[in-house]
Coordinates of C-alpha atoms in Angstrom, one line a residue:
X1 CA 0.0 0.0 0.0
X2 CA 1.5 3.3 -1.1
X3 CA 0.6 6.8 0.1
X4 CA -0.9 9.7 -2.0
X5 CA 2.5 11.3 -1.7
X6 CA 4.1 8.3 -3.4
X7 CA 1.7 8.7 -6.3
X8 CA 2.4 12.5 -6.5
X9 CA 6.1 12.0 -6.5
X10 CA 5.9 9.2 -9.2
X11 CA 3.9 11.5 -11.5
X12 CA 6.4 14.4 -10.9
X13 CA 9.3 12.1 -11.6
X14 CA 7.8 11.1 -15.0
X15 CA 7.2 14.7 -15.8
X16 CA 10.7 15.9 -14.7
X17 CA 12.5 13.1 -16.6
X18 CA 10.3 13.9 -19.7
X19 CA 9.2 10.3 -19.8
X20 CA 5.8 11.9 -20.0
X21 CA 5.9 14.9 -22.3
X22 CA 3.3 17.6 -23.1
X23 CA 0.2 15.9 -24.5
X24 CA 1.0 12.5 -23.0
X25 CA -2.1 10.6 -21.7
X26 CA -1.7 9.5 -18.1
X27 CA -3.0 6.1 -16.8
X28 CA -6.7 6.2 -15.9
X29 CA -7.8 6.8 -12.3
X30 CA -8.7 3.1 -12.0
X31 CA -5.2 2.1 -13.2
X32 CA -3.6 4.5 -10.7
X33 CA -5.8 3.1 -7.9
X34 CA -4.7 -0.4 -8.7
X35 CA -1.0 0.4 -9.1
X36 CA -0.7 2.4 -5.9
X37 CA -3.3 0.8 -3.8
X38 CA -5.2 4.0 -3.2
X39 CA -8.8 4.9 -3.1
X40 CA -10.4 6.8 -6.1
X41 CA -10.8 9.8 -3.8
X42 CA -7.1 9.9 -2.9
X43 CA -6.1 9.6 -6.6
X44 CA -8.5 12.4 -7.5
X45 CA -7.1 14.7 -4.8
X46 CA -3.6 14.2 -6.1
X47 CA -4.7 14.8 -9.7
X48 CA -6.7 17.9 -8.7
X49 CA -3.7 19.4 -7.0
X50 CA -1.4 18.8 -10.0
X51 CA -4.1 20.2 -12.3
X52 CA -4.4 23.3 -10.1
X53 CA -0.6 23.8 -10.5
X54 CA -0.8 23.6 -14.3
X55 CA 1.0 20.3 -14.6
X56 CA -1.8 18.3 -16.1
X57 CA -5.2 18.9 -17.8
X58 CA -8.3 16.8 -17.7
X59 CA -11.0 16.3 -20.3
X60 CA -14.3 14.7 -19.4
X61 CA -14.7 11.5 -21.4
X62 CA -11.2 11.6 -22.7
X63 CA -8.7 11.4 -19.8
X64 CA -5.9 13.2 -18.1
X65 CA -3.0 14.6 -20.1
X66 CA 0.3 16.4 -19.5
X67 CA -0.2 20.1 -19.8
X68 CA 1.3 22.0 -22.8
X69 CA 2.7 24.4 -20.2
X70 CA 4.3 21.6 -18.1
X71 CA 7.8 23.0 -18.4
X72 CA 6.8 26.4 -16.9
X73 CA 4.8 24.7 -14.2
X74 CA 7.7 22.4 -13.2
X75 CA 10.0 25.5 -13.1
X76 CA 7.6 27.1 -10.6
X77 CA 7.9 24.0 -8.4
X78 CA 11.6 23.7 -8.6
X79 CA 12.2 25.7 -5.3
X80 CA 11.1 22.6 -3.4
X81 CA 7.9 20.8 -4.3
X82 CA 8.0 17.7 -2.0
X83 CA 5.6 18.0 1.0
X84 CA 7.0 17.2 4.4
X85 CA 6.1 13.9 6.1
X86 CA 3.6 15.5 8.4
X87 CA 0.9 13.9 10.5
X88 CA -2.6 15.3 10.7
X89 CA -2.0 16.2 14.4
X90 CA 1.2 18.1 13.4
X91 CA -0.6 19.9 10.6
X92 CA -3.5 21.0 12.9
X93 CA -1.1 22.3 15.5
X94 CA 0.7 24.3 12.8
X95 CA -2.6 25.6 11.4
X96 CA -3.8 26.8 14.8
X97 CA -0.6 28.8 15.2
X98 CA -0.1 30.1 11.7
X99 CA -3.6 30.9 10.3
X100 CA -4.8 33.2 13.1
X101 CA -1.3 34.9 13.1
X102 CA -1.7 36.1 9.5
X103 CA -5.2 37.6 9.9
X104 CA -3.8 41.2 10.5
X105 CA -1.9 41.0 7.2
X106 CA -4.9 39.7 5.4
X107 CA -7.1 42.5 6.8
X108 CA -4.6 45.1 5.9
X109 CA -3.6 43.8 2.4
X110 CA -6.6 42.0 0.9
X111 CA -8.0 43.4 -2.3
X112 CA -11.5 43.2 -3.9
X113 CA -10.1 40.4 -6.1
X114 CA -8.9 38.5 -3.0
X115 CA -12.4 38.6 -1.5
X116 CA -14.0 37.5 -4.7
X117 CA -11.7 34.5 -4.8
X118 CA -12.6 33.6 -1.2
X119 CA -16.3 33.9 -2.1
X120 CA -15.8 31.7 -5.1
X121 CA -14.1 29.0 -3.0
X122 CA -17.1 29.2 -0.6
X123 CA -19.5 28.9 -3.5
X124 CA -17.7 26.0 -5.1
X125 CA -17.4 24.2 -1.7
X126 CA -21.1 24.5 -1.0
X127 CA -21.9 23.2 -4.5
X128 CA -19.5 20.3 -4.3
X129 CA -21.2 16.9 -5.1
X130 CA -18.6 14.9 -3.1
X131 CA -16.6 15.1 0.1
X132 CA -13.4 15.0 -2.0
X133 CA -14.5 18.0 -4.0
X134 CA -15.6 19.9 -0.8
X135 CA -12.2 19.2 0.8
X136 CA -10.5 20.5 -2.3
X137 CA -12.3 23.8 -2.2
X138 CA -12.0 24.0 1.6
X139 CA -8.2 23.8 1.1
X140 CA -8.3 26.4 -1.7
X141 CA -10.2 28.8 0.5
X142 CA -7.6 28.7 3.3
X143 CA -4.9 29.1 0.6
X144 CA -6.8 32.1 -0.9
X145 CA -7.0 33.7 2.6
X146 CA -3.2 33.2 3.0
X147 CA -2.6 34.6 -0.5
X148 CA -4.5 37.7 0.5
X149 CA -1.7 38.5 2.9
X150 CA 0.4 39.2 -0.3
X151 CA 3.5 37.7 1.2
X152 CA 5.3 35.2 -1.0
X153 CA 6.7 33.2 2.0
X154 CA 3.3 32.8 3.6
X155 CA 1.8 31.7 0.3
X156 CA 4.5 29.1 -0.1
X157 CA 3.9 27.7 3.4
X158 CA 0.2 27.4 2.8
X159 CA 0.7 25.7 -0.5
X160 CA 2.8 23.1 1.3
X161 CA 0.1 22.7 3.9
X162 CA -2.4 21.9 1.2
X163 CA 0.0 19.3 -0.2
X164 CA 0.0 17.6 3.2
X165 CA -3.8 17.7 3.1
X166 CA -3.7 15.7 -0.1
X167 CA -2.0 12.8 1.7
X168 CA -4.0 9.7 2.3
X169 CA -4.0 9.8 6.1
X170 CA -5.7 13.2 6.1
X171 CA -8.3 12.0 3.6
X172 CA -9.0 8.9 5.7
X173 CA -9.6 11.0 8.8
X174 CA -11.9 13.4 6.9
X175 CA -14.0 10.5 5.5
X176 CA -14.3 8.9 9.0
X177 CA -15.4 12.2 10.6
X178 CA -17.6 13.5 7.8
X179 CA -21.3 14.0 8.3
X180 CA -23.7 16.3 6.4
X181 CA -24.2 18.3 9.6
X182 CA -20.5 18.9 10.1
X183 CA -20.1 19.9 6.5
X184 CA -22.9 22.5 6.9
X185 CA -21.1 23.8 10.0
X186 CA -17.8 24.2 8.1
X187 CA -19.6 26.0 5.3
X188 CA -21.2 28.4 7.8
X189 CA -17.9 29.0 9.6
X190 CA -16.2 29.7 6.3
X191 CA -18.8 32.3 5.3
X192 CA -18.6 34.0 8.7
X193 CA -14.8 34.1 8.5
X194 CA -14.8 35.6 5.0
X195 CA -17.5 38.2 6.1
X196 CA -15.3 39.3 9.0
X197 CA -12.3 39.6 6.7
X198 CA -14.3 41.7 4.3
X199 CA -15.4 43.9 7.1
X200 CA -11.7 44.4 8.1
X201 CA -12.7 43.2 11.6
X202 CA -9.4 41.6 12.6
X203 CA -10.3 40.7 16.2
X204 CA -13.5 38.9 15.1
X205 CA -11.7 37.2 12.2
X206 CA -9.0 35.8 14.6
X207 CA -11.7 34.5 16.9
X208 CA -13.6 32.9 14.1
X209 CA -10.5 31.4 12.7
X210 CA -9.5 29.8 16.0
X211 CA -13.0 28.5 16.6
X212 CA -13.2 26.9 13.2
X213 CA -9.8 25.2 13.4
X214 CA -10.5 24.0 16.9
X215 CA -13.8 22.6 15.6
X216 CA -12.0 20.8 12.8
X217 CA -9.4 19.4 15.1
X218 CA -12.0 18.1 17.5
X219 CA -13.9 16.3 14.7
X220 CA -10.8 14.9 13.2
X221 CA -8.7 14.0 16.2
X222 CA -11.1 14.0 19.1
X223 CA -9.6 16.8 21.3

């Protein structure tokens, strides 16, 4: 049994070695599931992350292909693309320290476009037809909030955190703890946090951020 990280690194190695060039068709999701011993959801999360970074494209009814812009996308990852081997407990501890700490920067630096991106992530998460899709847009929302700080180092840290969320252990905990009621709670908490940021209410945004992350930790880890 391999991890989602192993799948991600295997795909990246094929891209970096040019074994798979622009336009190359990747194995199907079913084939990747069988080869790496992963669930369909885990494979889809890895592919969604790579697609979001411009490395691959997906066409409904046709398949997954190496992007025509793969060289540029790989160059953007060259500063250090491999996620750290981090447990869900370690990730939650880091999030509880880092995410509230950047609120003041977000309140001070966020633009109208940043708020529109946050709203889009909320919309897409609420419209998600599966837990995996919801989790993807949940991660994108937190990454968008970090991006609104307009600090390259912070953005890089949060991209790395999202890579950790793509690992199989995090996905397994999410599936075990997921209920329709909890998803609705998360959606409401996301909306309240974005509203506080748009109001430039830093104190309330910090409070809401801490409450949301504590709620997530309790549901995932039981404390």
